[in-house]
Amino acid sequence: MSLLGLHTQERRPTTTEWDDIHRRLGNLPPLHAAAPEADAAVGAEEAGPLPLEERREDCADEDAELQQLRALRLRELKREALAHRYGTVELISAAEFVPQVNHAGEGVAVVVFLFKPRHYPSNYMLVLLERLAKQHPHVKFVKILFTDCIPNYPEKNLPTLLVYRDDDLLQQFVGVSCYGGSSYGIDDVEWELAQSGIIKTELDHNPHAVPHR
């Protein structure tokens, strides 16, 4: 059979309005130019160009969609930044307490750790808080010398945690009895912080419902 009478028609690349938007943003590569004969064939089948007013309306709709995409992406970036803005236990002074804790920002939870240097109960709690800070980077963890935070504060009350949000003191944990005793661990601290509503936990029961020995 002779192939002289047969010919193939190159199809114009298909696209969608969504693809066109992302192509303008640079998220997709440009379309390959269609062959002249394909353009002619497609053009013959189309009714013709849209009226000027309709083209303007289409452009306005596309501009609005682009603005919505940009606004959505900006909100996502802000949420991601807020969710990962902390992650460490920062040392603050008495002069920094109000701006760093009371004025930390709307909705920002702050855990204030009152500690004493070269003090085993304080050192042990710090190790646990550093791990929790990495696991919950949306929560701000700070530490302050107990005498700088509260003059004449009893050393026997260490370690002490104060939980703030929006300038309100939500909870305070004094000593180690609230964690079930001196043999407490990271799960005990996480559970108590979760009960104050500043973090979420996968623990399904209180790990110190029965005090530690």
Coordinates of N, CA and C in Angstrom, one line a residue:
M1 N 0.9 -1.2 0.0 CA 0.0 0.0 0.0 C 0.9 1.2 0.0
S2 N 0.5 2.2 -0.8 CA 1.4 3.4 -0.9 C 1.1 4.3 0.3
L3 N 2.1 5.0 0.8 CA 2.0 5.9 1.9 C 1.9 7.4 1.4
L4 N 1.9 7.6 0.0 CA 2.0 8.9 -0.5 C 0.8 9.7 -0.2
G5 N -0.3 9.0 -0.1 CA -1.6 9.8 0.1 C -1.9 10.0 1.6
L6 N -1.0 9.5 2.5 CA -1.3 9.7 3.9 C -0.4 10.8 4.5
H7 N -0.9 11.5 5.5 CA 0.0 12.4 6.2 C -0.5 12.5 7.6
T8 N 0.4 12.9 8.5 CA 0.1 13.0 9.9 C -0.1 14.5 10.2
Q9 N -1.0 14.8 11.1 CA -1.2 16.1 11.6 C -0.7 16.3 13.0
E10 N 0.2 17.2 13.2 CA 0.8 17.4 14.5 C -0.2 18.1 15.4
R11 N -0.5 17.6 16.6 CA -1.5 18.2 17.5 C -0.8 19.3 18.3
R12 N -1.6 20.3 18.5 CA -1.2 21.4 19.3 C -1.1 21.0 20.8
P13 N 0.0 21.3 21.5 CA 0.1 20.9 22.9 C -1.1 21.4 23.7
T14 N -1.7 20.5 24.5 CA -2.8 20.8 25.3 C -2.4 21.5 26.6
T15 N -3.2 22.4 27.1 CA -2.9 23.0 28.4 C -4.2 23.4 29.1
T16 N -4.1 23.8 30.3 CA -5.2 24.2 31.1 C -4.9 25.6 31.6
E17 N -6.0 26.3 32.1 CA -5.8 27.6 32.7 C -4.9 27.5 33.9
W18 N -5.0 26.4 34.7 CA -4.2 26.3 35.9 C -2.7 26.2 35.5
D19 N -2.5 25.4 34.3 CA -1.1 25.3 33.8 C -0.6 26.6 33.4
D20 N -1.5 27.4 32.7 CA -1.0 28.7 32.2 C -0.6 29.6 33.3
I21 N -1.4 29.6 34.4 CA -1.0 30.4 35.6 C 0.4 30.0 36.1
H22 N 0.6 28.7 36.3 CA 1.9 28.3 36.8 C 3.0 28.5 35.8
R23 N 2.7 28.5 34.5 CA 3.7 28.8 33.5 C 4.1 30.2 33.6
R24 N 3.2 31.2 33.9 CA 3.5 32.6 34.0 C 4.4 32.8 35.3
L25 N 4.1 32.0 36.3 CA 4.9 32.1 37.6 C 6.3 31.4 37.4
G26 N 6.5 30.7 36.3 CA 7.8 30.1 36.1 C 7.9 28.7 36.7
N27 N 6.7 28.1 37.2 CA 6.8 26.8 37.8 C 6.7 25.7 36.7
L28 N 6.3 26.0 35.5 CA 6.3 25.0 34.4 C 7.1 25.6 33.2
P29 N 7.7 24.7 32.4 CA 8.4 25.1 31.2 C 7.5 25.7 30.2
P30 N 8.0 26.5 29.3 CA 7.1 27.0 28.2 C 6.7 26.0 27.2
L31 N 5.5 26.2 26.6 CA 5.1 25.2 25.6 C 5.9 25.3 24.3
H32 N 6.1 24.1 23.7 CA 6.8 24.1 22.4 C 5.9 24.6 21.3
A33 N 6.5 25.4 20.4 CA 5.8 26.0 19.4 C 5.2 24.9 18.5
A34 N 3.9 25.1 18.1 CA 3.3 24.1 17.2 C 3.7 24.3 15.8
A35 N 3.6 23.2 15.0 CA 3.9 23.3 13.6 C 3.0 24.2 12.9
P36 N 3.4 24.9 11.8 CA 2.5 25.8 11.1 C 1.3 25.2 10.6
E37 N 1.4 23.9 10.0 CA 0.2 23.3 9.5 C -0.7 22.9 10.6
A38 N -0.2 22.6 11.8 CA -1.1 22.2 12.9 C -1.8 23.5 13.3
D39 N -1.1 24.6 13.4 CA -1.8 25.9 13.8 C -2.9 26.2 12.8
A40 N -2.6 26.0 11.5 CA -3.6 26.3 10.5 C -4.8 25.5 10.6
A41 N -4.6 24.2 10.9 CA -5.7 23.3 11.1 C -6.5 23.6 12.3
V42 N -5.9 23.9 13.4 CA -6.6 24.3 14.6 C -7.3 25.6 14.4
G43 N -6.6 26.5 13.8 CA -7.3 27.8 13.5 C -8.5 27.7 12.7
A44 N -8.5 26.8 11.7 CA -9.6 26.6 10.9 C -10.8 26.1 11.6
E45 N -10.6 25.4 12.7 CA -11.7 24.8 13.4 C -12.2 25.7 14.5
E46 N -11.4 26.7 14.9 CA -11.9 27.6 15.9 C -12.8 28.7 15.3
A47 N -13.6 29.2 16.2 CA -14.6 30.2 15.7 C -14.0 31.5 15.4
G48 N -12.8 31.7 16.0 CA -12.1 33.0 15.7 C -11.7 33.6 17.1
P49 N -11.1 34.8 17.0 CA -10.6 35.4 18.3 C -11.8 35.9 19.1
L50 N -11.5 36.0 20.4 CA -12.6 36.5 21.3 C -12.6 38.0 21.2
P51 N -13.8 38.6 21.4 CA -13.9 40.0 21.4 C -13.0 40.6 22.5
L52 N -12.6 41.9 22.2 CA -11.7 42.6 23.1 C -12.1 42.6 24.5
E53 N -13.4 42.8 24.8 CA -13.9 43.0 26.2 C -13.8 41.6 26.9
E54 N -14.0 40.5 26.2 CA -13.9 39.2 26.8 C -12.5 38.9 27.1
R55 N -11.6 39.3 26.2 CA -10.1 39.0 26.5 C -9.7 39.8 27.7
R56 N -10.2 41.0 27.9 CA -9.8 41.8 29.1 C -10.4 41.1 30.3
E57 N -11.6 40.6 30.3 CA -12.2 39.9 31.4 C -11.3 38.7 31.8
D58 N -10.9 38.0 30.7 CA -10.1 36.8 31.0 C -8.8 37.1 31.7
C59 N -8.2 38.2 31.2 CA -6.9 38.7 31.8 C -7.1 39.1 33.2
A60 N -8.2 39.8 33.5 CA -8.5 40.2 34.9 C -8.7 39.0 35.8
D61 N -9.4 38.0 35.3 CA -9.6 36.8 36.1 C -8.3 36.1 36.4
E62 N -7.4 36.0 35.3 CA -6.1 35.4 35.5 C -5.2 36.1 36.5
D63 N -5.3 37.5 36.4 CA -4.5 38.3 37.4 C -5.0 38.1 38.8
A64 N -6.3 37.9 39.0 CA -6.9 37.7 40.3 C -6.5 36.3 40.8
E65 N -6.4 35.3 40.0 CA -6.0 34.0 40.4 C -4.5 34.0 40.8
L66 N -3.7 34.7 40.0 CA -2.3 34.9 40.4 C -2.1 35.5 41.7
Q67 N -2.9 36.5 42.0 CA -2.8 37.2 43.3 C -3.2 36.3 44.4
Q68 N -4.2 35.5 44.2 CA -4.7 34.5 45.2 C -3.6 33.5 45.5
L69 N -3.0 33.0 44.4 CA -1.9 32.0 44.6 C -0.7 32.6 45.4
R70 N -0.4 33.8 45.0 CA 0.7 34.5 45.8 C 0.4 34.6 47.2
A71 N -0.8 35.1 47.5 CA -1.3 35.3 48.9 C -1.3 34.0 49.7
L72 N -1.8 32.9 49.0 CA -1.8 31.6 49.7 C -0.4 31.1 50.0
R73 N 0.5 31.3 49.0 CA 1.8 30.8 49.3 C 2.5 31.6 50.4
L74 N 2.2 32.9 50.4 CA 2.8 33.8 51.5 C 2.3 33.4 52.8
R75 N 1.0 33.0 52.9 CA 0.5 32.6 54.2 C 1.1 31.3 54.6
E76 N 1.3 30.4 53.7 CA 2.0 29.1 54.0 C 3.4 29.3 54.5
L77 N 4.1 30.2 53.8 CA 5.5 30.4 54.3 C 5.5 31.0 55.7
K78 N 4.6 31.9 56.0 CA 4.5 32.5 57.3 C 4.2 31.5 58.4
R79 N 3.3 30.6 58.0 CA 2.9 29.5 59.0 C 4.1 28.6 59.2
E80 N 4.8 28.2 58.2 CA 6.0 27.4 58.3 C 7.1 28.1 59.1
A81 N 7.3 29.4 58.9 CA 8.3 30.1 59.7 C 7.9 30.2 61.2
L82 N 6.6 30.4 61.5 CA 6.2 30.5 62.9 C 6.3 29.1 63.5
A83 N 6.0 28.0 62.8 CA 6.1 26.7 63.4 C 7.5 26.2 63.7
H84 N 8.5 26.9 63.1 CA 9.9 26.4 63.3 C 10.8 27.6 63.7
R85 N 10.2 28.5 64.5 CA 11.0 29.7 64.8 C 11.9 29.5 66.0
Y86 N 11.6 28.5 66.8 CA 12.4 28.4 68.1 C 13.2 27.1 68.0
G87 N 13.1 26.2 69.0 CA 13.8 24.9 68.9 C 15.0 24.8 69.9
T88 N 15.3 25.8 70.6 CA 16.4 25.8 71.6 C 15.9 26.4 72.9
V89 N 16.7 26.3 74.0 CA 16.4 26.9 75.3 C 17.4 28.1 75.4
E90 N 16.8 29.3 75.3 CA 17.6 30.6 75.3 C 17.7 31.2 76.7
L91 N 18.9 31.6 77.0 CA 19.2 32.3 78.3 C 18.7 33.8 78.2
I92 N 17.9 34.2 79.2 CA 17.5 35.6 79.2 C 17.8 36.2 80.6
S93 N 17.9 37.5 80.6 CA 18.2 38.2 81.9 C 16.9 38.8 82.4
A94 N 17.0 39.3 83.6 CA 15.8 39.9 84.3 C 15.2 41.1 83.4
A95 N 16.1 41.9 82.8 CA 15.7 43.0 82.0 C 15.0 42.5 80.7
E96 N 15.2 41.3 80.3 CA 14.6 40.8 79.0 C 13.3 40.0 79.3
F97 N 13.0 39.8 80.5 CA 11.8 39.0 80.8 C 10.5 39.5 80.2
V98 N 10.2 40.7 80.4 CA 9.0 41.3 79.9 C 8.9 41.2 78.3
P99 N 9.9 41.7 77.6 CA 9.8 41.6 76.1 C 9.9 40.2 75.6
Q100 N 10.7 39.3 76.3 CA 10.8 38.0 75.7 C 9.7 37.0 76.2
V101 N 9.1 37.3 77.3 CA 8.0 36.4 77.8 C 6.6 37.0 77.7
N102 N 6.5 38.2 78.4 CA 5.1 38.8 78.4 C 4.7 39.3 77.1
H103 N 5.7 39.8 76.3 CA 5.4 40.3 75.0 C 6.0 39.4 73.9
A104 N 5.9 38.2 74.1 CA 6.5 37.2 73.1 C 5.8 37.2 71.8
G105 N 4.6 37.6 71.7 CA 3.8 37.6 70.5 C 2.4 37.0 70.7
E106 N 1.5 37.4 69.9 CA 0.1 36.8 70.0 C 0.1 35.3 69.8
G107 N -0.4 34.6 70.8 CA -0.5 33.1 70.7 C 0.7 32.4 70.9
V108 N 1.8 33.0 71.2 CA 3.1 32.3 71.4 C 3.2 31.8 72.8
A109 N 3.4 30.5 73.0 CA 3.5 29.9 74.3 C 5.0 29.9 74.7
V110 N 5.2 30.3 76.0 CA 6.6 30.4 76.5 C 6.7 29.6 77.7
V111 N 7.8 28.7 77.8 CA 8.1 28.0 79.0 C 9.4 28.6 79.6
V112 N 9.2 29.1 80.8 CA 10.3 29.8 81.5 C 10.9 28.8 82.5
F113 N 12.2 28.6 82.4 CA 12.8 27.6 83.3 C 13.7 28.4 84.3
L114 N 13.3 28.3 85.6 CA 14.1 28.9 86.6 C 15.2 27.9 87.1
F115 N 16.5 28.3 87.0 CA 17.5 27.3 87.2 C 18.6 27.9 88.1
K116 N 19.5 27.0 88.6 CA 20.7 27.4 89.3 C 21.9 26.7 88.6
P117 N 23.0 27.4 88.3 CA 24.2 26.8 87.7 C 24.8 25.7 88.7
R118 N 25.4 24.7 88.1 CA 26.1 23.6 88.8 C 25.1 23.1 89.9
H119 N 23.9 22.8 89.5 CA 22.9 22.3 90.4 C 22.2 21.1 89.7
Y120 N 22.4 19.9 90.2 CA 22.0 18.7 89.5 C 20.6 18.7 89.0
P121 N 19.6 19.0 89.9 CA 18.2 19.0 89.5 C 18.0 20.0 88.3
S122 N 18.6 21.1 88.3 CA 18.5 22.1 87.2 C 19.1 21.5 86.0
N123 N 20.3 21.0 86.1 CA 21.0 20.4 84.9 C 20.2 19.3 84.3
Y124 N 19.6 18.5 85.1 CA 18.9 17.3 84.5 C 17.6 17.9 83.8
M125 N 16.9 18.8 84.4 CA 15.8 19.4 83.7 C 16.1 20.1 82.4
L126 N 17.3 20.7 82.4 CA 17.7 21.4 81.2 C 17.9 20.5 80.0
V127 N 18.5 19.3 80.3 CA 18.7 18.3 79.3 C 17.3 17.9 78.7
L128 N 16.3 17.7 79.5 CA 15.0 17.3 79.0 C 14.3 18.4 78.2
L129 N 14.5 19.6 78.7 CA 13.9 20.8 78.0 C 14.5 21.0 76.6
E130 N 15.8 20.8 76.5 CA 16.4 21.0 75.2 C 15.9 20.0 74.2
R131 N 15.6 18.8 74.7 CA 15.0 17.8 73.8 C 13.6 18.2 73.4
L132 N 12.8 18.6 74.4 CA 11.4 19.0 74.1 C 11.4 20.3 73.2
A133 N 12.3 21.2 73.4 CA 12.4 22.4 72.5 C 12.6 22.0 71.0
K134 N 13.4 21.0 70.8 CA 13.6 20.5 69.4 C 12.3 19.9 68.8
Q135 N 11.6 19.1 69.7 CA 10.5 18.4 69.3 C 9.3 19.4 69.0
H136 N 9.3 20.5 69.7 CA 8.1 21.4 69.7 C 8.7 22.8 69.4
P137 N 9.2 23.1 68.2 CA 9.8 24.4 67.8 C 8.9 25.6 67.8
H138 N 7.6 25.3 67.9 CA 6.6 26.4 67.9 C 6.5 27.0 69.3
V139 N 7.0 26.3 70.3 CA 7.0 26.8 71.7 C 8.3 27.5 72.0
K140 N 8.3 28.6 72.7 CA 9.5 29.3 73.0 C 9.9 28.8 74.4
F141 N 11.1 28.3 74.5 CA 11.7 27.9 75.8 C 12.9 28.8 76.1
V142 N 12.8 29.4 77.4 CA 13.8 30.2 77.9 C 14.2 29.8 79.3
K143 N 15.4 30.2 79.7 CA 15.9 29.9 81.0 C 16.4 31.2 81.6
I144 N 16.3 31.3 82.9 CA 16.7 32.5 83.7 C 17.2 32.1 85.1
L145 N 18.2 32.7 85.5 CA 18.7 32.4 86.9 C 17.5 32.7 87.9
F146 N 17.3 31.7 88.8 CA 16.2 31.8 89.7 C 16.2 33.1 90.5
T147 N 17.4 33.5 90.9 CA 17.4 34.8 91.8 C 17.2 36.0 90.9
D148 N 17.5 35.9 89.6 CA 17.2 37.1 88.7 C 15.7 37.2 88.4
C149 N 15.1 36.1 88.4 CA 13.6 36.1 88.1 C 12.8 36.5 89.3
I150 N 13.1 35.8 90.4 CA 12.3 36.1 91.6 C 13.3 36.2 92.8
P151 N 13.6 37.5 93.2 CA 14.5 37.6 94.3 C 14.1 36.8 95.6
N152 N 15.1 36.2 96.2 CA 14.9 35.4 97.4 C 14.0 34.1 97.1
Y153 N 14.0 33.7 95.9 CA 13.2 32.5 95.6 C 13.9 31.3 96.2
P154 N 13.2 30.4 96.9 CA 13.9 29.3 97.6 C 14.5 28.3 96.6
E155 N 15.7 27.9 96.9 CA 16.4 27.0 96.0 C 15.8 25.6 96.0
K156 N 15.1 25.3 97.1 CA 14.4 24.0 97.2 C 13.3 23.8 96.2
N157 N 12.8 24.9 95.7 CA 11.7 24.9 94.7 C 12.2 24.6 93.3
L158 N 13.5 24.5 93.1 CA 14.1 24.2 91.8 C 14.0 22.7 91.5
P159 N 13.9 22.3 90.2 CA 13.6 23.2 89.1 C 12.2 23.7 89.1
T160 N 12.0 24.9 88.5 CA 10.6 25.5 88.4 C 10.4 25.9 86.9
L161 N 9.2 25.6 86.5 CA 8.8 26.0 85.1 C 7.5 26.8 85.2
L162 N 7.6 28.0 84.5 CA 6.4 28.9 84.4 C 6.0 28.8 82.9
V163 N 4.7 28.6 82.7 CA 4.1 28.6 81.4 C 3.3 29.8 81.1
Y164 N 3.7 30.6 80.1 CA 3.0 31.8 79.7 C 2.4 31.7 78.3
R165 N 1.4 32.5 78.1 CA 0.9 32.7 76.7 C 0.0 34.0 76.7
D166 N 0.3 34.9 75.8 CA -0.4 36.2 75.7 C -0.4 36.9 77.1
D167 N 0.8 36.9 77.7 CA 1.0 37.7 79.0 C 0.2 37.1 80.2
D168 N -0.3 35.9 80.0 CA -1.0 35.2 81.1 C -0.2 34.0 81.6
L169 N -0.1 33.9 82.9 CA 0.6 32.7 83.5 C -0.4 31.5 83.5
L170 N -0.2 30.6 82.6 CA -1.1 29.4 82.5 C -0.9 28.4 83.6
Q171 N 0.4 28.1 83.9 CA 0.7 27.0 84.8 C 2.1 27.2 85.4
Q172 N 2.3 26.7 86.6 CA 3.6 26.7 87.2 C 3.9 25.3 87.8
F173 N 5.1 24.8 87.5 CA 5.5 23.5 88.0 C 6.7 23.7 88.9
V174 N 6.5 23.4 90.2 CA 7.5 23.7 91.2 C 8.1 22.4 91.7
G175 N 9.4 22.3 91.7 CA 10.0 21.0 92.1 C 9.8 19.9 91.2
V176 N 9.9 18.6 91.7 CA 9.8 17.4 90.9 C 8.6 16.6 91.3
S177 N 7.9 16.9 92.3 CA 6.8 16.1 92.8 C 5.7 16.1 91.7
C178 N 5.6 17.2 91.0 CA 4.5 17.2 90.0 C 4.8 16.3 88.8
Y179 N 6.0 15.8 88.7 CA 6.3 14.8 87.6 C 6.4 13.4 88.2
G180 N 6.0 13.2 89.4 CA 6.0 11.8 90.0 C 7.2 11.5 90.8
G181 N 8.1 12.5 91.1 CA 9.2 12.2 91.9 C 10.5 12.4 91.2
S182 N 11.6 12.2 91.9 CA 13.0 12.6 91.4 C 13.4 11.6 90.2
S183 N 12.7 10.5 90.0 CA 13.1 9.6 89.0 C 12.3 9.9 87.7
Y184 N 11.8 11.1 87.5 CA 11.0 11.4 86.4 C 11.8 11.5 85.1
G185 N 11.1 11.5 84.0 CA 11.8 11.5 82.7 C 11.1 12.5 81.7
I186 N 11.5 12.5 80.5 CA 11.0 13.4 79.5 C 9.5 13.3 79.3
D187 N 9.0 12.0 79.3 CA 7.6 11.8 79.2 C 6.7 12.5 80.2
D188 N 7.3 12.5 81.4 CA 6.5 13.2 82.5 C 6.4 14.7 82.3
V189 N 7.5 15.3 81.9 CA 7.5 16.7 81.6 C 6.6 17.0 80.4
E190 N 6.7 16.2 79.4 CA 5.9 16.4 78.2 C 4.4 16.3 78.5
W191 N 4.0 15.3 79.3 CA 2.6 15.2 79.7 C 2.1 16.4 80.4
E192 N 2.9 16.9 81.4 CA 2.4 18.1 82.1 C 2.3 19.3 81.2
L193 N 3.2 19.5 80.3 CA 3.1 20.6 79.4 C 1.9 20.5 78.5
A194 N 1.7 19.3 78.1 CA 0.5 19.0 77.2 C -0.8 19.3 77.9
Q195 N -0.9 19.0 79.2 CA -2.1 19.3 80.0 C -2.3 20.8 80.1
S196 N -1.2 21.6 80.0 CA -1.4 23.1 80.0 C -1.9 23.6 78.7
G197 N -1.9 22.8 77.7 CA -2.4 23.1 76.4 C -1.5 23.8 75.4
I198 N -0.2 23.7 75.7 CA 0.8 24.4 74.8 C 1.4 23.5 73.8
I199 N 1.4 22.2 74.0 CA 1.9 21.2 73.1 C 1.0 20.0 73.0
K200 N 1.2 19.2 71.9 CA 0.4 18.0 71.8 C 1.3 16.8 72.1
T201 N 0.7 15.8 72.6 CA 1.5 14.6 72.9 C 0.8 13.3 72.4
E202 N 1.6 12.3 72.1 CA 1.1 11.1 71.6 C 0.9 10.1 72.8
L203 N 1.3 10.5 74.0 CA 1.1 9.7 75.2 C -0.4 9.5 75.4
D204 N -0.8 8.3 75.7 CA -2.2 8.0 75.9 C -2.6 7.9 77.4
H205 N -1.6 8.0 78.3 CA -1.9 8.0 79.7 C -0.8 8.8 80.5
N206 N -1.2 9.1 81.7 CA -0.3 9.9 82.5 C 0.9 8.9 83.0
P207 N 2.1 9.2 82.6 CA 3.2 8.3 82.9 C 3.6 8.3 84.4
H208 N 3.1 9.3 85.2 CA 3.3 9.3 86.6 C 2.0 9.3 87.4
A209 N 1.0 8.6 86.8 CA -0.2 8.4 87.6 C 0.1 7.7 88.9
V210 N 1.0 6.8 88.8 CA 1.6 6.1 90.0 C 3.0 6.8 90.2
P211 N 3.2 7.4 91.3 CA 4.5 8.1 91.5 C 5.7 7.2 91.3
H212 N 6.8 7.8 90.8 CA 8.0 7.0 90.6 C 8.7 6.7 91.9
R213 N 9.4 5.6 91.9 CA 10.1 5.2 93.1 C 11.5 5.8 93.1

